[in-house]
Amino acid sequence: MNLRTASAPTGTESAAAIPAATEEPPAADHAAELRPRSIQTSPLLDDAARHPVQWVYERLGTGDTGLTSVEARTRLALHGPNDIASEHPPGWARRLLLACRNPLVLLLAVLATVSIATGDVRAATVIAVMIVLGVALRLFQEKRADVAAESLREMIHVTATVMRDGAAVEIPIHEVVPGDLVHLAAGDMIPGDVRIVASNTLFVNQATLTGESLPVEKSAGTTPAPTDGRSSDVSLVDAVNVCYLGTSVQSGTATAVVVETGPRTSFGRVAASIAATEPPTAFERGVSQFTWFMIRLMCVMVPLVFFINGVTKHDWREAFFFALAVAVGLTPEMLPMIVSVCLSQGALAMSRKRVIVRRLDSIQNLGAMDVLCTDKTGTLTRDEVILERHCDVDGAESARVLLLASLVSQMQTGLKSVLDRAILDYVQSHSDSIPITHDSYRKVGEIPYDFTRKLMSVVVDAPDGRRMLIVKGAPEEVFRRCTRLEMSGEMVVIDPAFLADIGEEYDALSTNGFRVLAVAYREIPPADGVTTADETDLVLCGYVAFLDPPKETARAAIKALEHAGITVKTITGDNELVSRTICRSVGIATRHVLTGPDIARMSDVQLADAAEKASIFARVSPADKQRIVRALQARSHVVGYMGDGINDAPALHAADVGISVDSAVDVAKASADIILLDKSLAVLAEGVMEGRKVFSNVLKYVRMGASSNFGNMFSVLGASAWLPFLPMAPIQVLTNNLLYDVSQIPIPSDRVDAEQIARPRPWAMGEIRRYILWIGPVSSLFDYTTFLVMYFVFRASTPAHAALFQSGWFVESLLTQTLIIHVIRTDKIPFFQSRASGQLIATSITVMAIGAWLPFSPFASSLGLVRLPSLYWPFLLATAVAYMTVTQLLKTVLLRRKLI
């Protein structure tokens, strides 16, 4: 296979050779116990793992020479290409359908249709333009983001080496079929779910599937069959003879037979589980709630307006058009455009921070997010193993231990593992403080690593003439071969009763999450060669301990996220002790930890309770991750999930905002809403602020438009019942509404107060409803003062003076609601403590000037407007000042009582 992974160092030793940390002295390799146990596999793969190779060959119709080209083509036609369907982005038709399913778009479309049917083409045209602009901007932005993501995928071309017609050939991975015999080498991607038939020190990186940070050992053989009728006694995650599509070879070589391809693989089954329609985001749910609230309001008010005006004016046709204009006035028709422009500007700002937005609605969710679930490896850690400790049995730093360990790593002839490289890199980087040289040692032999011994040994001639056998490997295997140990410069004989005590330092390192190797040696006489029988009577020298260290930026980024009101929780397939160590070092609380087995025993309600308290979820499966996300959502959290593996795809899909990286597997990127070009929480923290700015500006429009329109409708109801004429002509209502909308076009670029983005701001329909119900009637209050002045002061009380009354309310309504934008847009005192953007101030002034000019303009007669008397303008000024003052005072009271 031609594709080599970025982390493809090779070797004969891995984490599988080192037991994962436990809280008791290990007597065996517990690594398998600490792996996540639940992945979706096929019955055929299960059978292949539990039967001999010859049975597998017969079952799959293949053999040691692989398939013929003719048979391979037949199977490709039968099984289909080795592709995952979820990797392909939706087409234009699908995108258009998803965009048009927005409930507000549907509402506007209905109103536009009614307007056309009743002959009100002007209203229909305005609404249609808003729909087209909103949908088009959304389609364009989502397509642009997907093109960027697709360009990343196209940079990777994956091939596999298979046996065809008895010869090894390279073919595109999508042409691999069940029964193919594949050759695997270091750096190769596994081209399907495969059963190993032969191997040489094979180690596989399963991090994308299980979340384990270090490779696991794989070999040929059979997995034990179930003994009690259950489907499995040994999970296929633990089966050493099975590898999965999407994982990669870390070191060694192997030959394997392909059992499953494409959607039938474990990778494919995960992809199928997320292939259904994406669940609505928190923002989409909020828009839907808001829309239905407005629809219910319309269902009450529009019939009332129609009935009252029909009964009192006896002109049912005019009453119908007026009611229709009221319905349009109740609809914040600019919302799709405002949302799309806000999102587009937010996406552009985030792209400058190397963040690709795939799903526009997710930007608001990023700002509303109050819980971030993140994987550990590569996000909190550097995704590279380093040597952290080299100590004697007492725990003191020991240059001698480092020397002996580095001699084995340097002089062994096998492929060097990540642990060997970590040791040698440490020696090189610390050459000034710990001078170590290998030049004076001469290698005379070695005993390679194997799965049974879990040891590696080299024989060297030391500068003083002694010949030494140096052993490095799994601590429990080294311990039982040792008879003495070095302690405080003295040689101490190990008494059998003392054997448990010598592992205290090892236990301490394991408890702190380190991967540990023991180092021992013995002097041997000159001989022709050495065998494994010579690995006895050893002297225990000490330990080398490894860790995937935390990123330097992780602690500061987590602190910034928590300061912004976001709780960070770690969800990982790695073991609990390693997870605790990393989380403690980056500032994540470690008091409450849930593991996969814990989660499996819990109901959804119990998990929701436990997930609130837990900050670390360890040893979890992909299904567990998805359950955790949904449990947190059930507690009204807006949940973000950051991951890059196959095992993360279900959780990415379920989260309110799924976050992945450009180096992620394709199914993870296909499930994500946002793609980071740098896998860093610091970049994410900046994106959160952009998301909150977008959300704040969208919320401004909703508050302004809905509260103003709501207040106007109360005014319409009262005036309709009282006056012998319409309080405002239908064309005046539509013109007023259009001008008000124009005044709000710059909202996406408006300034946002720091306090408004300091904490998560989820879409809270209750808060919006309270805002409308409290602020809206204030508008009505001053509308009624205007009615009284126009009716009693200016004598506009008969149908003959209807135009004067309508002109007075038209100007007052437009000017006051345009001016009140500056009160509603901030929680502070407008103009003094918080000032709008220059564009918003300019459009406000322009719209107010147009509103005052229209009664005197050439368009006055067509709009049914007349000139207003001179005395009207001082009254209008007093009304505007009083309206702003009362609204500001009421807003302050509501904020202090935390009602809005």
PDB file of N, CA, C and O in Angstrom, residues 120-150:
ATOM      1  N   ASP A 120     -51.741  40.877  -4.381  1.00  0.00           N
ATOM      2  CA  ASP A 120     -50.782  41.783  -3.742  1.00  0.00           C
ATOM      3  C   ASP A 120     -49.366  41.403  -4.188  1.00  0.00           C
ATOM      4  O   ASP A 120     -48.590  40.796  -3.453  1.00  0.00           O
ATOM      5  N   VAL A 121     -49.039  41.759  -5.430  1.00  0.00           N
ATOM      6  CA  VAL A 121     -47.766  41.349  -6.028  1.00  0.00           C
ATOM      7  C   VAL A 121     -46.585  42.014  -5.336  1.00  0.00           C
ATOM      8  O   VAL A 121     -45.518  41.425  -5.196  1.00  0.00           O
ATOM      9  N   ARG A 122     -46.762  43.258  -4.875  1.00  0.00           N
ATOM     10  CA  ARG A 122     -45.649  43.953  -4.237  1.00  0.00           C
ATOM     11  C   ARG A 122     -45.185  43.224  -2.974  1.00  0.00           C
ATOM     12  O   ARG A 122     -43.993  43.034  -2.741  1.00  0.00           O
ATOM     13  N   ALA A 123     -46.130  42.811  -2.149  1.00  0.00           N
ATOM     14  CA  ALA A 123     -45.760  42.085  -0.926  1.00  0.00           C
ATOM     15  C   ALA A 123     -45.108  40.756  -1.278  1.00  0.00           C
ATOM     16  O   ALA A 123     -44.104  40.356  -0.667  1.00  0.00           O
ATOM     17  N   ALA A 124     -45.666  40.061  -2.272  1.00  0.00           N
ATOM     18  CA  ALA A 124     -45.101  38.767  -2.661  1.00  0.00           C
ATOM     19  C   ALA A 124     -43.672  38.916  -3.175  1.00  0.00           C
ATOM     20  O   ALA A 124     -42.794  38.080  -2.902  1.00  0.00           O
ATOM     21  N   THR A 125     -43.418  39.993  -3.921  1.00  0.00           N
ATOM     22  CA  THR A 125     -42.073  40.206  -4.465  1.00  0.00           C
ATOM     23  C   THR A 125     -41.043  40.429  -3.362  1.00  0.00           C
ATOM     24  O   THR A 125     -39.950  39.855  -3.384  1.00  0.00           O
ATOM     25  N   VAL A 126     -41.408  41.262  -2.388  1.00  0.00           N
ATOM     26  CA  VAL A 126     -40.477  41.531  -1.280  1.00  0.00           C
ATOM     27  C   VAL A 126     -40.138  40.248  -0.526  1.00  0.00           C
ATOM     28  O   VAL A 126     -38.981  39.946  -0.250  1.00  0.00           O
ATOM     29  N   ILE A 127     -41.167  39.465  -0.208  1.00  0.00           N
ATOM     30  CA  ILE A 127     -40.946  38.232   0.555  1.00  0.00           C
ATOM     31  C   ILE A 127     -40.114  37.242  -0.265  1.00  0.00           C
ATOM     32  O   ILE A 127     -39.204  36.589   0.250  1.00  0.00           O
ATOM     33  N   ALA A 128     -40.408  37.121  -1.565  1.00  0.00           N
ATOM     34  CA  ALA A 128     -39.673  36.181  -2.413  1.00  0.00           C
ATOM     35  C   ALA A 128     -38.196  36.542  -2.505  1.00  0.00           C
ATOM     36  O   ALA A 128     -37.320  35.661  -2.495  1.00  0.00           O
ATOM     37  N   VAL A 129     -37.907  37.839  -2.607  1.00  0.00           N
ATOM     38  CA  VAL A 129     -36.505  38.267  -2.659  1.00  0.00           C
ATOM     39  C   VAL A 129     -35.771  37.840  -1.388  1.00  0.00           C
ATOM     40  O   VAL A 129     -34.633  37.360  -1.434  1.00  0.00           O
ATOM     41  N   MET A 130     -36.407  37.998  -0.230  1.00  0.00           N
ATOM     42  CA  MET A 130     -35.782  37.599   1.030  1.00  0.00           C
ATOM     43  C   MET A 130     -35.510  36.101   1.067  1.00  0.00           C
ATOM     44  O   MET A 130     -34.447  35.650   1.498  1.00  0.00           O
ATOM     45  N   ILE A 131     -36.477  35.315   0.585  1.00  0.00           N
ATOM     46  CA  ILE A 131     -36.306  33.862   0.583  1.00  0.00           C
ATOM     47  C   ILE A 131     -35.135  33.467  -0.311  1.00  0.00           C
ATOM     48  O   ILE A 131     -34.263  32.681   0.071  1.00  0.00           O
ATOM     49  N   VAL A 132     -35.125  34.013  -1.530  1.00  0.00           N
ATOM     50  CA  VAL A 132     -34.084  33.647  -2.487  1.00  0.00           C
ATOM     51  C   VAL A 132     -32.698  34.029  -1.977  1.00  0.00           C
ATOM     52  O   VAL A 132     -31.749  33.240  -2.053  1.00  0.00           O
ATOM     53  N   LEU A 133     -32.582  35.244  -1.434  1.00  0.00           N
ATOM     54  CA  LEU A 133     -31.275  35.676  -0.930  1.00  0.00           C
ATOM     55  C   LEU A 133     -30.805  34.792   0.218  1.00  0.00           C
ATOM     56  O   LEU A 133     -29.646  34.371   0.267  1.00  0.00           O
ATOM     57  N   GLY A 134     -31.711  34.496   1.164  1.00  0.00           N
ATOM     58  CA  GLY A 134     -31.324  33.683   2.314  1.00  0.00           C
ATOM     59  C   GLY A 134     -30.901  32.290   1.912  1.00  0.00           C
ATOM     60  O   GLY A 134     -29.851  31.791   2.330  1.00  0.00           O
ATOM     61  N   VAL A 135     -31.704  31.630   1.063  1.00  0.00           N
ATOM     62  CA  VAL A 135     -31.390  30.263   0.648  1.00  0.00           C
ATOM     63  C   VAL A 135     -30.135  30.226  -0.210  1.00  0.00           C
ATOM     64  O   VAL A 135     -29.272  29.356  -0.054  1.00  0.00           O
ATOM     65  N   ALA A 136     -30.005  31.180  -1.134  1.00  0.00           N
ATOM     66  CA  ALA A 136     -28.844  31.196  -2.025  1.00  0.00           C
ATOM     67  C   ALA A 136     -27.537  31.392  -1.260  1.00  0.00           C
ATOM     68  O   ALA A 136     -26.531  30.722  -1.524  1.00  0.00           O
ATOM     69  N   LEU A 137     -27.547  32.311  -0.294  1.00  0.00           N
ATOM     70  CA  LEU A 137     -26.334  32.529   0.505  1.00  0.00           C
ATOM     71  C   LEU A 137     -25.961  31.283   1.290  1.00  0.00           C
ATOM     72  O   LEU A 137     -24.788  30.917   1.388  1.00  0.00           O
ATOM     73  N   ARG A 138     -26.957  30.625   1.828  1.00  0.00           N
ATOM     74  CA  ARG A 138     -26.678  29.406   2.598  1.00  0.00           C
ATOM     75  C   ARG A 138     -26.099  28.318   1.697  1.00  0.00           C
ATOM     76  O   ARG A 138     -25.112  27.670   2.032  1.00  0.00           O
ATOM     77  N   LEU A 139     -26.723  28.100   0.532  1.00  0.00           N
ATOM     78  CA  LEU A 139     -26.232  27.079  -0.391  1.00  0.00           C
ATOM     79  C   LEU A 139     -24.802  27.375  -0.836  1.00  0.00           C
ATOM     80  O   LEU A 139     -23.950  26.485  -0.892  1.00  0.00           O
ATOM     81  N   PHE A 140     -24.537  28.625  -1.144  1.00  0.00           N
ATOM     82  CA  PHE A 140     -23.210  29.006  -1.622  1.00  0.00           C
ATOM     83  C   PHE A 140     -22.151  28.741  -0.555  1.00  0.00           C
ATOM     84  O   PHE A 140     -21.100  28.177  -0.827  1.00  0.00           O
ATOM     85  N   GLN A 141     -22.443  29.157   0.684  1.00  0.00           N
ATOM     86  CA  GLN A 141     -21.451  29.013   1.744  1.00  0.00           C
ATOM     87  C   GLN A 141     -21.196  27.547   2.076  1.00  0.00           C
ATOM     88  O   GLN A 141     -20.055  27.124   2.259  1.00  0.00           O
ATOM     89  N   GLU A 142     -22.264  26.745   2.166  1.00  0.00           N
ATOM     90  CA  GLU A 142     -22.083  25.337   2.489  1.00  0.00           C
ATOM     91  C   GLU A 142     -21.323  24.616   1.381  1.00  0.00           C
ATOM     92  O   GLU A 142     -20.481  23.763   1.647  1.00  0.00           O
ATOM     93  N   LYS A 143     -21.616  24.959   0.134  1.00  0.00           N
ATOM     94  CA  LYS A 143     -20.911  24.333  -0.978  1.00  0.00           C
ATOM     95  C   LYS A 143     -19.440  24.719  -0.960  1.00  0.00           C
ATOM     96  O   LYS A 143     -18.562  23.880  -1.188  1.00  0.00           O
ATOM     97  N   ARG A 144     -19.146  25.980  -0.672  1.00  0.00           N
ATOM     98  CA  ARG A 144     -17.751  26.427  -0.619  1.00  0.00           C
ATOM     99  C   ARG A 144     -16.977  25.692   0.465  1.00  0.00           C
ATOM    100  O   ARG A 144     -15.836  25.276   0.259  1.00  0.00           O
ATOM    101  N   ALA A 145     -17.617  25.496   1.608  1.00  0.00           N
ATOM    102  CA  ALA A 145     -16.951  24.772   2.692  1.00  0.00           C
ATOM    103  C   ALA A 145     -16.719  23.316   2.319  1.00  0.00           C
ATOM    104  O   ALA A 145     -15.668  22.745   2.604  1.00  0.00           O
ATOM    105  N   ASP A 146     -17.713  22.689   1.665  1.00  0.00           N
ATOM    106  CA  ASP A 146     -17.546  21.291   1.279  1.00  0.00           C
ATOM    107  C   ASP A 146     -16.478  21.127   0.203  1.00  0.00           C
ATOM    108  O   ASP A 146     -15.753  20.131   0.173  1.00  0.00           O
ATOM    109  N   VAL A 147     -16.383  22.112  -0.695  1.00  0.00           N
ATOM    110  CA  VAL A 147     -15.323  22.051  -1.714  1.00  0.00           C
ATOM    111  C   VAL A 147     -13.952  22.087  -1.058  1.00  0.00           C
ATOM    112  O   VAL A 147     -13.039  21.354  -1.440  1.00  0.00           O
ATOM    113  N   ALA A 148     -13.809  22.937  -0.039  1.00  0.00           N
ATOM    114  CA  ALA A 148     -12.529  22.995   0.681  1.00  0.00           C
ATOM    115  C   ALA A 148     -12.229  21.672   1.361  1.00  0.00           C
ATOM    116  O   ALA A 148     -11.096  21.175   1.333  1.00  0.00           O
ATOM    117  N   ALA A 149     -13.253  21.071   1.997  1.00  0.00           N
ATOM    118  CA  ALA A 149     -13.041  19.783   2.658  1.00  0.00           C
ATOM    119  C   ALA A 149     -12.743  18.690   1.636  1.00  0.00           C
ATOM    120  O   ALA A 149     -11.891  17.826   1.857  1.00  0.00           O
ATOM    121  N   GLU A 150     -13.444  18.728   0.490  1.00  0.00           N
ATOM    122  CA  GLU A 150     -13.222  17.722  -0.540  1.00  0.00           C
ATOM    123  C   GLU A 150     -11.815  17.829  -1.118  1.00  0.00           C
ATOM    124  O   GLU A 150     -11.182  16.821  -1.443  1.00  0.00           O
TER     125      GLU A 150
END
